[in-house]
């Protein structure tokens, strides 16, 4: 709930602290700026420019829920939570020290809620710009607070307020991540790499992940974040029926260029069940200090 995380939230632009007001119906800053809490339980915190993106629409979010609820990405979620534990261990943060976890582009909260479950004293800030995602995110776990905000703008968080940031298949704002991390904190990134969904690419006409993606990701973050270790490749086979394949394709923008009728016919022409490769890399970064 937002009460669990209000202490780390701040107004964008000038980073004033926020507190609960109106019997829990809004967050307010000392200068009187007020951010109403939506009836679904999330709060939108944007600067004067408002939200410049809409993120995933309701159809994509419901496809994501359907796909993830079938457990196809269990190996990915386990890997992210293990990396969050490694990050906390490196920082010397005990589970009972009430660490603050942040997930950016958190979607339905699949990864954040899994990590929170395995770290009993932790609280989680879930940020997503999509309103349909935020409605689900707000209820994905009792210790999550859901915030609608743009990952490419200043994050509505105080400096040095977060122990670990996780980003799974979502936007990465390296300078803001470095600002909000506590000293010793880390960023955990899960990102798809070439070969992901390989067996579906040709029959459905969707393009593969571009070569060199990991190198570019590390390079783009390099002014603010430094990798802790070599990326770890996680690869496993998924057995997918046509419904799961339709959900997988529906939850990403990879098939936007294909007319839905054409895509539907291509999916219907696939075997009833297929073995499809899931392939992603997990990386950990620390904020770059003056010395490195
Ligand atoms: C591929 S989904 C991943 C969701 C979640 N991490 C997961 O793996 O289940 C990308 C998410 O990033 C969100 N997103 C896209 N652009 C964003 C932005 N500028 N700021 C915040 N969230 C954004 C989308 O709404 C979507 O929920």
PDB file of C-alpha atoms and ligand atoms in Angstrom:
ATOM      1  CA  UNK A   1       0.000   0.000   0.000  1.00  0.00           C
ATOM      2  CA  UNK A   2       1.079   3.570  -0.553  1.00  0.00           C
ATOM      3  CA  UNK A   3       1.325   4.127   3.212  1.00  0.00           C
ATOM      4  CA  UNK A   4       4.247   1.646   3.225  1.00  0.00           C
ATOM      5  CA  UNK A   5       6.279   3.629   0.720  1.00  0.00           C
ATOM      6  CA  UNK A   6       5.233   7.265   1.143  1.00  0.00           C
ATOM      7  CA  UNK A   7       8.456   7.985   3.067  1.00  0.00           C
ATOM      8  CA  UNK A   8      10.572   7.504  -0.056  1.00  0.00           C
ATOM      9  CA  UNK A   9       8.321   9.429  -2.470  1.00  0.00           C
ATOM     10  CA  UNK A  10       9.008  13.009  -3.518  1.00  0.00           C
ATOM     11  CA  UNK A  11       7.653  15.599  -5.924  1.00  0.00           C
ATOM     12  CA  UNK A  12       9.315  15.590  -9.339  1.00  0.00           C
ATOM     13  CA  UNK A  13      11.506  18.611 -10.040  1.00  0.00           C
ATOM     14  CA  UNK A  14      12.197  19.764  -6.505  1.00  0.00           C
ATOM     15  CA  UNK A  15      11.985  16.487  -4.555  1.00  0.00           C
ATOM     16  CA  UNK A  16       9.822  17.735  -1.708  1.00  0.00           C
ATOM     17  CA  UNK A  17       8.732  14.994   0.672  1.00  0.00           C
ATOM     18  CA  UNK A  18       5.159  13.767   0.385  1.00  0.00           C
ATOM     19  CA  UNK A  19       2.810  12.704   3.142  1.00  0.00           C
ATOM     20  CA  UNK A  20      -0.644  11.121   3.379  1.00  0.00           C
ATOM     21  CA  UNK A  21      -3.569  13.522   3.641  1.00  0.00           C
ATOM     22  CA  UNK A  22      -7.378  13.616   3.313  1.00  0.00           C
ATOM     23  CA  UNK A  23      -7.780  10.425   5.351  1.00  0.00           C
ATOM     24  CA  UNK A  24      -5.553   8.508   2.953  1.00  0.00           C
ATOM     25  CA  UNK A  25      -7.153   9.853  -0.226  1.00  0.00           C
ATOM     26  CA  UNK A  26      -4.173  11.880  -1.432  1.00  0.00           C
ATOM     27  CA  UNK A  27      -0.483  12.618  -1.027  1.00  0.00           C
ATOM     28  CA  UNK A  28       0.526  16.219  -0.368  1.00  0.00           C
ATOM     29  CA  UNK A  29       3.750  18.205  -0.422  1.00  0.00           C
ATOM     30  CA  UNK A  30       4.623  21.001   2.017  1.00  0.00           C
ATOM     31  CA  UNK A  31       3.847  23.632  -0.664  1.00  0.00           C
ATOM     32  CA  UNK A  32       0.279  22.294  -0.962  1.00  0.00           C
ATOM     33  CA  UNK A  33       0.655  20.331  -4.196  1.00  0.00           C
ATOM     34  CA  UNK A  34      -1.684  17.381  -3.973  1.00  0.00           C
ATOM     35  CA  UNK A  35      -1.669  14.016  -5.764  1.00  0.00           C
ATOM     36  CA  UNK A  36      -4.988  12.157  -5.450  1.00  0.00           C
ATOM     37  CA  UNK A  37      -4.938   8.417  -4.872  1.00  0.00           C
ATOM     38  CA  UNK A  38      -7.007   6.710  -7.542  1.00  0.00           C
ATOM     39  CA  UNK A  39      -9.835   4.425  -6.444  1.00  0.00           C
ATOM     40  CA  UNK A  40      -7.774   1.504  -7.761  1.00  0.00           C
ATOM     41  CA  UNK A  41      -5.101   2.359  -5.192  1.00  0.00           C
ATOM     42  CA  UNK A  42      -2.329   3.968  -7.253  1.00  0.00           C
ATOM     43  CA  UNK A  43      -1.122   7.561  -7.325  1.00  0.00           C
ATOM     44  CA  UNK A  44      -0.002   9.471 -10.409  1.00  0.00           C
ATOM     45  CA  UNK A  45       3.031  11.674  -9.761  1.00  0.00           C
ATOM     46  CA  UNK A  46       4.100  13.696 -12.783  1.00  0.00           C
ATOM     47  CA  UNK A  47       5.811  17.051 -13.212  1.00  0.00           C
ATOM     48  CA  UNK A  48       4.355  20.036 -15.061  1.00  0.00           C
ATOM     49  CA  UNK A  49       4.833  18.296 -18.426  1.00  0.00           C
ATOM     50  CA  UNK A  50       2.412  15.510 -17.404  1.00  0.00           C
ATOM     51  CA  UNK A  51       2.805  11.952 -18.676  1.00  0.00           C
ATOM     52  CA  UNK A  52       4.277  11.818 -22.182  1.00  0.00           C
ATOM     53  CA  UNK A  53       3.677   8.087 -22.645  1.00  0.00           C
ATOM     54  CA  UNK A  54       0.751   5.737 -22.122  1.00  0.00           C
ATOM     55  CA  UNK A  55       2.692   2.489 -21.782  1.00  0.00           C
ATOM     56  CA  UNK A  56       0.979  -0.843 -22.326  1.00  0.00           C
ATOM     57  CA  UNK A  57      -2.743  -0.735 -23.089  1.00  0.00           C
ATOM     58  CA  UNK A  58      -5.416  -2.837 -21.361  1.00  0.00           C
ATOM     59  CA  UNK A  59      -5.244  -5.585 -24.002  1.00  0.00           C
ATOM     60  CA  UNK A  60      -1.464  -5.969 -23.623  1.00  0.00           C
ATOM     61  CA  UNK A  61      -1.758  -6.020 -19.837  1.00  0.00           C
ATOM     62  CA  UNK A  62      -4.406  -8.722 -19.892  1.00  0.00           C
ATOM     63  CA  UNK A  63      -2.272 -10.779 -22.329  1.00  0.00           C
ATOM     64  CA  UNK A  64       0.684 -10.332 -19.949  1.00  0.00           C
ATOM     65  CA  UNK A  65      -1.391 -11.477 -16.976  1.00  0.00           C
ATOM     66  CA  UNK A  66      -2.620 -14.524 -18.902  1.00  0.00           C
ATOM     67  CA  UNK A  67       0.880 -15.512 -20.027  1.00  0.00           C
ATOM     68  CA  UNK A  68       2.619 -14.957 -16.678  1.00  0.00           C
ATOM     69  CA  UNK A  69      -0.129 -16.711 -14.702  1.00  0.00           C
ATOM     70  CA  UNK A  70       0.660 -19.903 -16.631  1.00  0.00           C
ATOM     71  CA  UNK A  71       4.156 -19.921 -15.089  1.00  0.00           C
ATOM     72  CA  UNK A  72       6.090 -19.862 -18.375  1.00  0.00           C
ATOM     73  CA  UNK A  73       8.525 -17.242 -17.027  1.00  0.00           C
ATOM     74  CA  UNK A  74       9.063 -18.892 -13.614  1.00  0.00           C
ATOM     75  CA  UNK A  75      12.771 -19.309 -14.367  1.00  0.00           C
ATOM     76  CA  UNK A  76      13.091 -15.585 -15.128  1.00  0.00           C
ATOM     77  CA  UNK A  77      11.289 -14.510 -11.956  1.00  0.00           C
ATOM     78  CA  UNK A  78      13.443 -16.832  -9.827  1.00  0.00           C
ATOM     79  CA  UNK A  79      16.572 -15.395 -11.441  1.00  0.00           C
ATOM     80  CA  UNK A  80      15.529 -11.793 -10.798  1.00  0.00           C
ATOM     81  CA  UNK A  81      14.739 -12.506  -7.144  1.00  0.00           C
ATOM     82  CA  UNK A  82      18.063 -14.331  -6.733  1.00  0.00           C
ATOM     83  CA  UNK A  83      19.856 -11.314  -8.206  1.00  0.00           C
ATOM     84  CA  UNK A  84      17.962  -8.982  -5.841  1.00  0.00           C
ATOM     85  CA  UNK A  85      19.173 -11.139  -2.922  1.00  0.00           C
ATOM     86  CA  UNK A  86      22.743 -11.017  -4.278  1.00  0.00           C
ATOM     87  CA  UNK A  87      22.501  -7.223  -4.542  1.00  0.00           C
ATOM     88  CA  UNK A  88      21.299  -6.926  -0.933  1.00  0.00           C
ATOM     89  CA  UNK A  89      24.044  -9.301   0.231  1.00  0.00           C
ATOM     90  CA  UNK A  90      26.705  -7.239  -1.563  1.00  0.00           C
ATOM     91  CA  UNK A  91      25.401  -4.100   0.154  1.00  0.00           C
ATOM     92  CA  UNK A  92      25.382  -5.860   3.540  1.00  0.00           C
ATOM     93  CA  UNK A  93      21.626  -5.286   3.923  1.00  0.00           C
ATOM     94  CA  UNK A  94      19.894  -7.904   6.096  1.00  0.00           C
ATOM     95  CA  UNK A  95      16.376  -9.026   5.154  1.00  0.00           C
ATOM     96  CA  UNK A  96      15.149  -7.684   8.491  1.00  0.00           C
ATOM     97  CA  UNK A  97      16.584  -4.218   7.734  1.00  0.00           C
ATOM     98  CA  UNK A  98      13.388  -3.415   5.786  1.00  0.00           C
ATOM     99  CA  UNK A  99      14.991  -2.855   2.384  1.00  0.00           C
ATOM    100  CA  UNK A 100      13.163  -0.778  -0.200  1.00  0.00           C
ATOM    101  CA  UNK A 101      12.840  -2.436  -3.610  1.00  0.00           C
ATOM    102  CA  UNK A 102      11.899  -0.444  -6.700  1.00  0.00           C
ATOM    103  CA  UNK A 103      10.691  -1.940  -9.962  1.00  0.00           C
ATOM    104  CA  UNK A 104      10.522   0.394 -12.945  1.00  0.00           C
ATOM    105  CA  UNK A 105       8.152  -0.576 -15.753  1.00  0.00           C
ATOM    106  CA  UNK A 106       6.720  -3.039 -13.236  1.00  0.00           C
ATOM    107  CA  UNK A 107       3.665  -3.989 -15.308  1.00  0.00           C
ATOM    108  CA  UNK A 108       1.425  -6.284 -13.273  1.00  0.00           C
ATOM    109  CA  UNK A 109       4.016  -6.613 -10.476  1.00  0.00           C
ATOM    110  CA  UNK A 110       4.974 -10.195 -11.316  1.00  0.00           C
ATOM    111  CA  UNK A 111       8.667  -9.722 -10.514  1.00  0.00           C
ATOM    112  CA  UNK A 112       8.296  -7.234  -7.653  1.00  0.00           C
ATOM    113  CA  UNK A 113       5.743  -9.314  -5.745  1.00  0.00           C
ATOM    114  CA  UNK A 114       7.924 -12.426  -6.072  1.00  0.00           C
ATOM    115  CA  UNK A 115      10.943 -10.594  -4.611  1.00  0.00           C
ATOM    116  CA  UNK A 116       8.844  -9.077  -1.819  1.00  0.00           C
ATOM    117  CA  UNK A 117       7.553 -12.535  -0.895  1.00  0.00           C
ATOM    118  CA  UNK A 118      11.084 -13.822  -0.426  1.00  0.00           C
ATOM    119  CA  UNK A 119      12.243 -10.812   1.658  1.00  0.00           C
ATOM    120  CA  UNK A 120       9.758 -10.560   4.537  1.00  0.00           C
ATOM    121  CA  UNK A 121      10.664  -7.088   5.854  1.00  0.00           C
ATOM    122  CA  UNK A 122      10.920  -5.395   2.473  1.00  0.00           C
ATOM    123  CA  UNK A 123       8.620  -2.859   0.876  1.00  0.00           C
ATOM    124  CA  UNK A 124       8.207  -2.292  -2.851  1.00  0.00           C
ATOM    125  CA  UNK A 125       7.686   0.731  -5.051  1.00  0.00           C
ATOM    126  CA  UNK A 126       6.199  -0.247  -8.397  1.00  0.00           C
ATOM    127  CA  UNK A 127       6.412   2.399 -11.112  1.00  0.00           C
ATOM    128  CA  UNK A 128       4.655   2.110 -14.449  1.00  0.00           C
ATOM    129  CA  UNK A 129       3.219   4.700 -16.812  1.00  0.00           C
ATOM    130  CA  UNK A 130       0.328   2.439 -17.861  1.00  0.00           C
ATOM    131  CA  UNK A 131      -2.932   3.001 -15.977  1.00  0.00           C
ATOM    132  CA  UNK A 132      -4.270  -0.538 -16.643  1.00  0.00           C
ATOM    133  CA  UNK A 133      -0.965  -1.916 -15.317  1.00  0.00           C
ATOM    134  CA  UNK A 134      -1.071   0.314 -12.228  1.00  0.00           C
ATOM    135  CA  UNK A 135      -4.568  -0.914 -11.301  1.00  0.00           C
ATOM    136  CA  UNK A 136      -3.192  -4.452 -11.034  1.00  0.00           C
ATOM    137  CA  UNK A 137       0.185  -3.435  -9.623  1.00  0.00           C
ATOM    138  CA  UNK A 138      -1.523  -1.653  -6.712  1.00  0.00           C
ATOM    139  CA  UNK A 139      -2.957  -4.979  -5.508  1.00  0.00           C
ATOM    140  CA  UNK A 140      -0.213  -7.407  -6.511  1.00  0.00           C
ATOM    141  CA  UNK A 141       1.237  -7.594  -2.979  1.00  0.00           C
ATOM    142  CA  UNK A 142       0.342  -6.134   0.443  1.00  0.00           C
ATOM    143  CA  UNK A 143       3.726  -4.375   0.676  1.00  0.00           C
ATOM    144  CA  UNK A 144       3.641  -2.705  -2.762  1.00  0.00           C
ATOM    145  CA  UNK A 145       2.796   0.904  -3.439  1.00  0.00           C
ATOM    146  CA  UNK A 146       1.934   1.634  -7.078  1.00  0.00           C
ATOM    147  CA  UNK A 147       2.976   4.904  -8.686  1.00  0.00           C
ATOM    148  CA  UNK A 148       2.122   6.018 -12.206  1.00  0.00           C
ATOM    149  CA  UNK A 149       5.149   7.915 -13.456  1.00  0.00           C
ATOM    150  CA  UNK A 150       7.322   8.194 -16.549  1.00  0.00           C
ATOM    151  CA  UNK A 151      10.577   6.262 -16.316  1.00  0.00           C
ATOM    152  CA  UNK A 152      12.219   8.720 -18.721  1.00  0.00           C
ATOM    153  CA  UNK A 153      11.445  11.736 -16.523  1.00  0.00           C
ATOM    154  CA  UNK A 154      12.731  12.451 -13.028  1.00  0.00           C
ATOM    155  CA  UNK A 155      11.492   9.633 -10.816  1.00  0.00           C
ATOM    156  CA  UNK A 156       9.216  10.750  -7.933  1.00  0.00           C
ATOM    157  CA  UNK A 157      11.646   9.415  -5.351  1.00  0.00           C
ATOM    158  CA  UNK A 158      14.051  10.967  -2.877  1.00  0.00           C
ATOM    159  CA  UNK A 159      17.800  10.790  -3.479  1.00  0.00           C
ATOM    160  CA  UNK A 160      19.489   7.695  -1.967  1.00  0.00           C
ATOM    161  CA  UNK A 161      16.189   6.105  -0.968  1.00  0.00           C
ATOM    162  CA  UNK A 162      16.156   2.666  -2.626  1.00  0.00           C
ATOM    163  CA  UNK A 163      18.222  -0.471  -1.891  1.00  0.00           C
ATOM    164  CA  UNK A 164      17.676  -2.356  -5.161  1.00  0.00           C
ATOM    165  CA  UNK A 165      16.099  -1.395  -8.485  1.00  0.00           C
ATOM    166  CA  UNK A 166      14.802  -4.151 -10.778  1.00  0.00           C
ATOM    167  CA  UNK A 167      13.899  -3.656 -14.431  1.00  0.00           C
ATOM    168  CA  UNK A 168      12.490  -6.542 -16.465  1.00  0.00           C
ATOM    169  CA  UNK A 169      11.968  -5.904 -20.189  1.00  0.00           C
ATOM    170  CA  UNK A 170      11.283  -2.226 -19.424  1.00  0.00           C
ATOM    171  CA  UNK A 171      12.880   1.243 -19.773  1.00  0.00           C
ATOM    172  CA  UNK A 172      16.120   2.030 -17.951  1.00  0.00           C
ATOM    173  CA  UNK A 173      16.910   5.593 -16.865  1.00  0.00           C
ATOM    174  CA  UNK A 174      20.519   5.250 -15.718  1.00  0.00           C
ATOM    175  CA  UNK A 175      21.001   8.767 -14.320  1.00  0.00           C
ATOM    176  CA  UNK A 176      17.833   8.591 -12.251  1.00  0.00           C
ATOM    177  CA  UNK A 177      18.670   5.083 -11.058  1.00  0.00           C
ATOM    178  CA  UNK A 178      22.054   6.333  -9.825  1.00  0.00           C
ATOM    179  CA  UNK A 179      20.374   9.264  -8.044  1.00  0.00           C
ATOM    180  CA  UNK A 180      17.752   7.233  -6.143  1.00  0.00           C
ATOM    181  CA  UNK A 181      19.970   4.272  -5.163  1.00  0.00           C
ATOM    182  CA  UNK A 182      21.275   4.197  -1.612  1.00  0.00           C
ATOM    183  CA  UNK A 183      25.080   4.022  -1.379  1.00  0.00           C
ATOM    184  CA  UNK A 184      26.041   0.421  -2.197  1.00  0.00           C
ATOM    185  CA  UNK A 185      22.679  -0.221  -3.894  1.00  0.00           C
ATOM    186  CA  UNK A 186      22.393  -2.021  -7.229  1.00  0.00           C
ATOM    187  CA  UNK A 187      20.254  -2.202 -10.359  1.00  0.00           C
ATOM    188  CA  UNK A 188      19.132  -5.638 -11.604  1.00  0.00           C
ATOM    189  CA  UNK A 189      18.238  -5.738 -15.302  1.00  0.00           C
ATOM    190  CA  UNK A 190      16.539  -8.597 -17.158  1.00  0.00           C
ATOM    191  CA  UNK A 191      16.511  -8.092 -20.897  1.00  0.00           C
ATOM    192  CA  UNK A 192      15.832 -10.358 -23.869  1.00  0.00           C
ATOM    193  CA  UNK A 193      18.712 -11.296 -26.158  1.00  0.00           C
ATOM    194  CA  UNK A 194      18.985 -12.786 -29.659  1.00  0.00           C
ATOM    195  CA  UNK A 195      17.427 -16.254 -29.778  1.00  0.00           C
ATOM    196  CA  UNK A 196      14.495 -15.330 -27.516  1.00  0.00           C
ATOM    197  CA  UNK A 197      11.311 -16.898 -28.961  1.00  0.00           C
ATOM    198  CA  UNK A 198      13.454 -18.186 -31.834  1.00  0.00           C
ATOM    199  CA  UNK A 199      10.995 -20.870 -32.988  1.00  0.00           C
ATOM    200  CA  UNK A 200       8.191 -18.303 -33.373  1.00  0.00           C
ATOM    201  CA  UNK A 201      10.116 -15.686 -35.354  1.00  0.00           C
ATOM    202  CA  UNK A 202       9.829 -17.136 -38.838  1.00  0.00           C
ATOM    203  CA  UNK A 203       6.329 -18.672 -38.702  1.00  0.00           C
ATOM    204  CA  UNK A 204       4.828 -15.513 -37.220  1.00  0.00           C
ATOM    205  CA  UNK A 205       6.991 -12.998 -39.096  1.00  0.00           C
ATOM    206  CA  UNK A 206       8.359 -11.227 -36.019  1.00  0.00           C
ATOM    207  CA  UNK A 207      11.888  -9.885 -35.874  1.00  0.00           C
ATOM    208  CA  UNK A 208      14.596 -11.222 -33.565  1.00  0.00           C
ATOM    209  CA  UNK A 209      16.225  -9.158 -30.820  1.00  0.00           C
ATOM    210  CA  UNK A 210      18.977  -7.081 -32.398  1.00  0.00           C
ATOM    211  CA  UNK A 211      22.597  -8.323 -32.110  1.00  0.00           C
ATOM    212  CA  UNK A 212      24.809  -6.269 -29.815  1.00  0.00           C
ATOM    213  CA  UNK A 213      21.898  -5.246 -27.566  1.00  0.00           C
ATOM    214  CA  UNK A 214      23.753  -6.039 -24.329  1.00  0.00           C
ATOM    215  CA  UNK A 215      26.849  -4.106 -25.321  1.00  0.00           C
ATOM    216  CA  UNK A 216      24.702  -1.080 -26.221  1.00  0.00           C
ATOM    217  CA  UNK A 217      22.749  -1.342 -22.970  1.00  0.00           C
ATOM    218  CA  UNK A 218      25.966  -1.328 -20.922  1.00  0.00           C
ATOM    219  CA  UNK A 219      27.407   1.484 -23.021  1.00  0.00           C
ATOM    220  CA  UNK A 220      24.286   3.672 -22.726  1.00  0.00           C
ATOM    221  CA  UNK A 221      24.300   3.319 -18.924  1.00  0.00           C
ATOM    222  CA  UNK A 222      28.037   3.790 -18.562  1.00  0.00           C
ATOM    223  CA  UNK A 223      28.076   7.471 -17.500  1.00  0.00           C
ATOM    224  CA  UNK A 224      26.026   6.601 -14.407  1.00  0.00           C
ATOM    225  CA  UNK A 225      26.140   2.846 -13.836  1.00  0.00           C
ATOM    226  CA  UNK A 226      28.930   0.323 -13.895  1.00  0.00           C
ATOM    227  CA  UNK A 227      28.375  -3.455 -14.390  1.00  0.00           C
ATOM    228  CA  UNK A 228      29.161  -5.637 -11.369  1.00  0.00           C
ATOM    229  CA  UNK A 229      29.926  -8.796 -13.366  1.00  0.00           C
ATOM    230  CA  UNK A 230      29.549 -10.359 -16.796  1.00  0.00           C
ATOM    231  CA  UNK A 231      25.913 -10.689 -17.926  1.00  0.00           C
ATOM    232  CA  UNK A 232      24.420 -14.082 -17.101  1.00  0.00           C
ATOM    233  CA  UNK A 233      22.468 -15.692 -19.943  1.00  0.00           C
ATOM    234  CA  UNK A 234      19.319 -17.516 -18.863  1.00  0.00           C
ATOM    235  CA  UNK A 235      17.901 -19.887 -21.469  1.00  0.00           C
ATOM    236  CA  UNK A 236      15.200 -22.508 -21.097  1.00  0.00           C
ATOM    237  CA  UNK A 237      12.547 -24.243 -23.197  1.00  0.00           C
ATOM    238  CA  UNK A 238       8.860 -23.408 -22.742  1.00  0.00           C
ATOM    239  CA  UNK A 239       6.050 -25.682 -23.877  1.00  0.00           C
ATOM    240  CA  UNK A 240       3.443 -23.314 -25.278  1.00  0.00           C
ATOM    241  CA  UNK A 241      -0.017 -24.009 -26.642  1.00  0.00           C
ATOM    242  CA  UNK A 242      -1.619 -21.635 -29.139  1.00  0.00           C
ATOM    243  CA  UNK A 243      -3.308 -19.629 -26.382  1.00  0.00           C
ATOM    244  CA  UNK A 244      -0.017 -19.049 -24.617  1.00  0.00           C
ATOM    245  CA  UNK A 245       1.627 -18.113 -27.908  1.00  0.00           C
ATOM    246  CA  UNK A 246      -1.144 -15.605 -28.627  1.00  0.00           C
ATOM    247  CA  UNK A 247      -0.725 -14.174 -25.101  1.00  0.00           C
ATOM    248  CA  UNK A 248       3.068 -13.965 -25.484  1.00  0.00           C
ATOM    249  CA  UNK A 249       2.744 -12.104 -28.763  1.00  0.00           C
ATOM    250  CA  UNK A 250      -0.097  -9.913 -27.451  1.00  0.00           C
ATOM    251  CA  UNK A 251       1.895  -8.700 -24.449  1.00  0.00           C
ATOM    252  CA  UNK A 252       4.699  -7.174 -26.502  1.00  0.00           C
ATOM    253  CA  UNK A 253       4.910  -4.719 -29.371  1.00  0.00           C
ATOM    254  CA  UNK A 254       6.815  -7.240 -31.533  1.00  0.00           C
ATOM    255  CA  UNK A 255       3.873  -8.009 -33.822  1.00  0.00           C
ATOM    256  CA  UNK A 256       2.320  -4.543 -34.035  1.00  0.00           C
ATOM    257  CA  UNK A 257       3.244  -4.356 -37.730  1.00  0.00           C
ATOM    258  CA  UNK A 258       1.168  -7.473 -38.528  1.00  0.00           C
ATOM    259  CA  UNK A 259      -2.610  -7.212 -39.013  1.00  0.00           C
ATOM    260  CA  UNK A 260      -4.358  -9.076 -36.135  1.00  0.00           C
ATOM    261  CA  UNK A 261      -6.281 -11.312 -38.596  1.00  0.00           C
ATOM    262  CA  UNK A 262      -3.061 -12.335 -40.333  1.00  0.00           C
ATOM    263  CA  UNK A 263      -1.387 -12.961 -36.977  1.00  0.00           C
ATOM    264  CA  UNK A 264      -4.383 -15.012 -35.813  1.00  0.00           C
ATOM    265  CA  UNK A 265      -4.190 -17.196 -38.944  1.00  0.00           C
ATOM    266  CA  UNK A 266      -0.439 -17.691 -38.499  1.00  0.00           C
ATOM    267  CA  UNK A 267      -0.908 -18.733 -34.839  1.00  0.00           C
ATOM    268  CA  UNK A 268      -3.741 -21.117 -35.795  1.00  0.00           C
ATOM    269  CA  UNK A 269      -1.434 -22.779 -38.346  1.00  0.00           C
ATOM    270  CA  UNK A 270       1.134 -23.630 -35.631  1.00  0.00           C
ATOM    271  CA  UNK A 271       1.178 -27.068 -33.948  1.00  0.00           C
ATOM    272  CA  UNK A 272      -1.080 -27.456 -30.872  1.00  0.00           C
ATOM    273  CA  UNK A 273       1.989 -27.350 -28.644  1.00  0.00           C
ATOM    274  CA  UNK A 274       5.449 -26.034 -29.431  1.00  0.00           C
ATOM    275  CA  UNK A 275       8.750 -25.936 -27.615  1.00  0.00           C
ATOM    276  CA  UNK A 276       9.851 -22.315 -27.678  1.00  0.00           C
ATOM    277  CA  UNK A 277      13.157 -20.960 -26.367  1.00  0.00           C
ATOM    278  CA  UNK A 278      13.118 -18.251 -23.715  1.00  0.00           C
ATOM    279  CA  UNK A 279      16.434 -16.386 -23.652  1.00  0.00           C
ATOM    280  CA  UNK A 280      17.403 -13.317 -21.670  1.00  0.00           C
ATOM    281  CA  UNK A 281      20.362 -11.826 -19.855  1.00  0.00           C
ATOM    282  CA  UNK A 282      20.493 -10.735 -16.270  1.00  0.00           C
ATOM    283  CA  UNK A 283      22.873  -7.939 -15.357  1.00  0.00           C
ATOM    284  CA  UNK A 284      23.702  -6.099 -12.158  1.00  0.00           C
ATOM    285  CA  UNK A 285      24.990  -2.544 -11.994  1.00  0.00           C
ATOM    286  CA  UNK A 286      26.228  -0.249  -9.231  1.00  0.00           C
ATOM    287  CA  UNK A 287      26.081   3.527  -9.336  1.00  0.00           C
ATOM    288  CA  UNK A 288      29.304   4.884 -10.773  1.00  0.00           C
ATOM    289  CA  UNK A 289      31.321   6.672  -8.114  1.00  0.00           C
ATOM    290  CA  UNK A 290      33.663   9.611  -8.831  1.00  0.00           C
ATOM    291  CA  UNK A 291      36.639   7.227  -8.657  1.00  0.00           C
ATOM    292  CA  UNK A 292      35.442   4.643 -11.210  1.00  0.00           C
TER     293      UNK A 292
HETATM  294  C1  LIG B   1       7.477  -5.379 -21.562  1.00  0.00           C
HETATM  295  S1  LIG B   1       6.524  -4.692 -20.246  1.00  0.00           S
HETATM  296  C2  LIG B   1       7.322  -5.411 -18.811  1.00  0.00           C
HETATM  297  C3  LIG B   1       6.453  -5.396 -17.586  1.00  0.00           C
HETATM  298  C4  LIG B   1       7.029  -6.172 -16.384  1.00  0.00           C
HETATM  299  N1  LIG B   1       8.341  -5.695 -16.035  1.00  0.00           N
HETATM  300  C5  LIG B   1       7.079  -7.639 -16.704  1.00  0.00           C
HETATM  301  O1  LIG B   1       8.107  -8.095 -17.232  1.00  0.00           O
HETATM  302  O2  LIG B   1       6.082  -8.326 -16.484  1.00  0.00           O
HETATM  303  C6  LIG B   1       7.126  -3.013 -20.202  1.00  0.00           C
HETATM  304  C7  LIG B   1       6.433  -2.178 -19.149  1.00  0.00           C
HETATM  305  O3  LIG B   1       7.034  -0.894 -19.134  1.00  0.00           O
HETATM  306  C8  LIG B   1       6.022   0.080 -19.079  1.00  0.00           C
HETATM  307  N2  LIG B   1       6.540   1.332 -19.649  1.00  0.00           N
HETATM  308  C9  LIG B   1       6.788   1.606 -20.946  1.00  0.00           C
HETATM  309  N3  LIG B   1       7.261   2.865 -21.074  1.00  0.00           N
HETATM  310  C10 LIG B   1       7.320   3.385 -19.819  1.00  0.00           C
HETATM  311  C11 LIG B   1       7.725   4.634 -19.294  1.00  0.00           C
HETATM  312  N4  LIG B   1       8.171   5.617 -20.088  1.00  0.00           N
HETATM  313  N5  LIG B   1       7.648   4.828 -17.964  1.00  0.00           N
HETATM  314  C12 LIG B   1       7.194   3.842 -17.134  1.00  0.00           C
HETATM  315  N6  LIG B   1       6.800   2.639 -17.584  1.00  0.00           N
HETATM  316  C13 LIG B   1       6.872   2.402 -18.906  1.00  0.00           C
HETATM  317  C14 LIG B   1       4.868  -0.514 -19.859  1.00  0.00           C
HETATM  318  O4  LIG B   1       3.626   0.077 -19.542  1.00  0.00           O
HETATM  319  C15 LIG B   1       4.950  -1.979 -19.447  1.00  0.00           C
HETATM  320  O5  LIG B   1       4.181  -2.259 -18.309  1.00  0.00           O
END
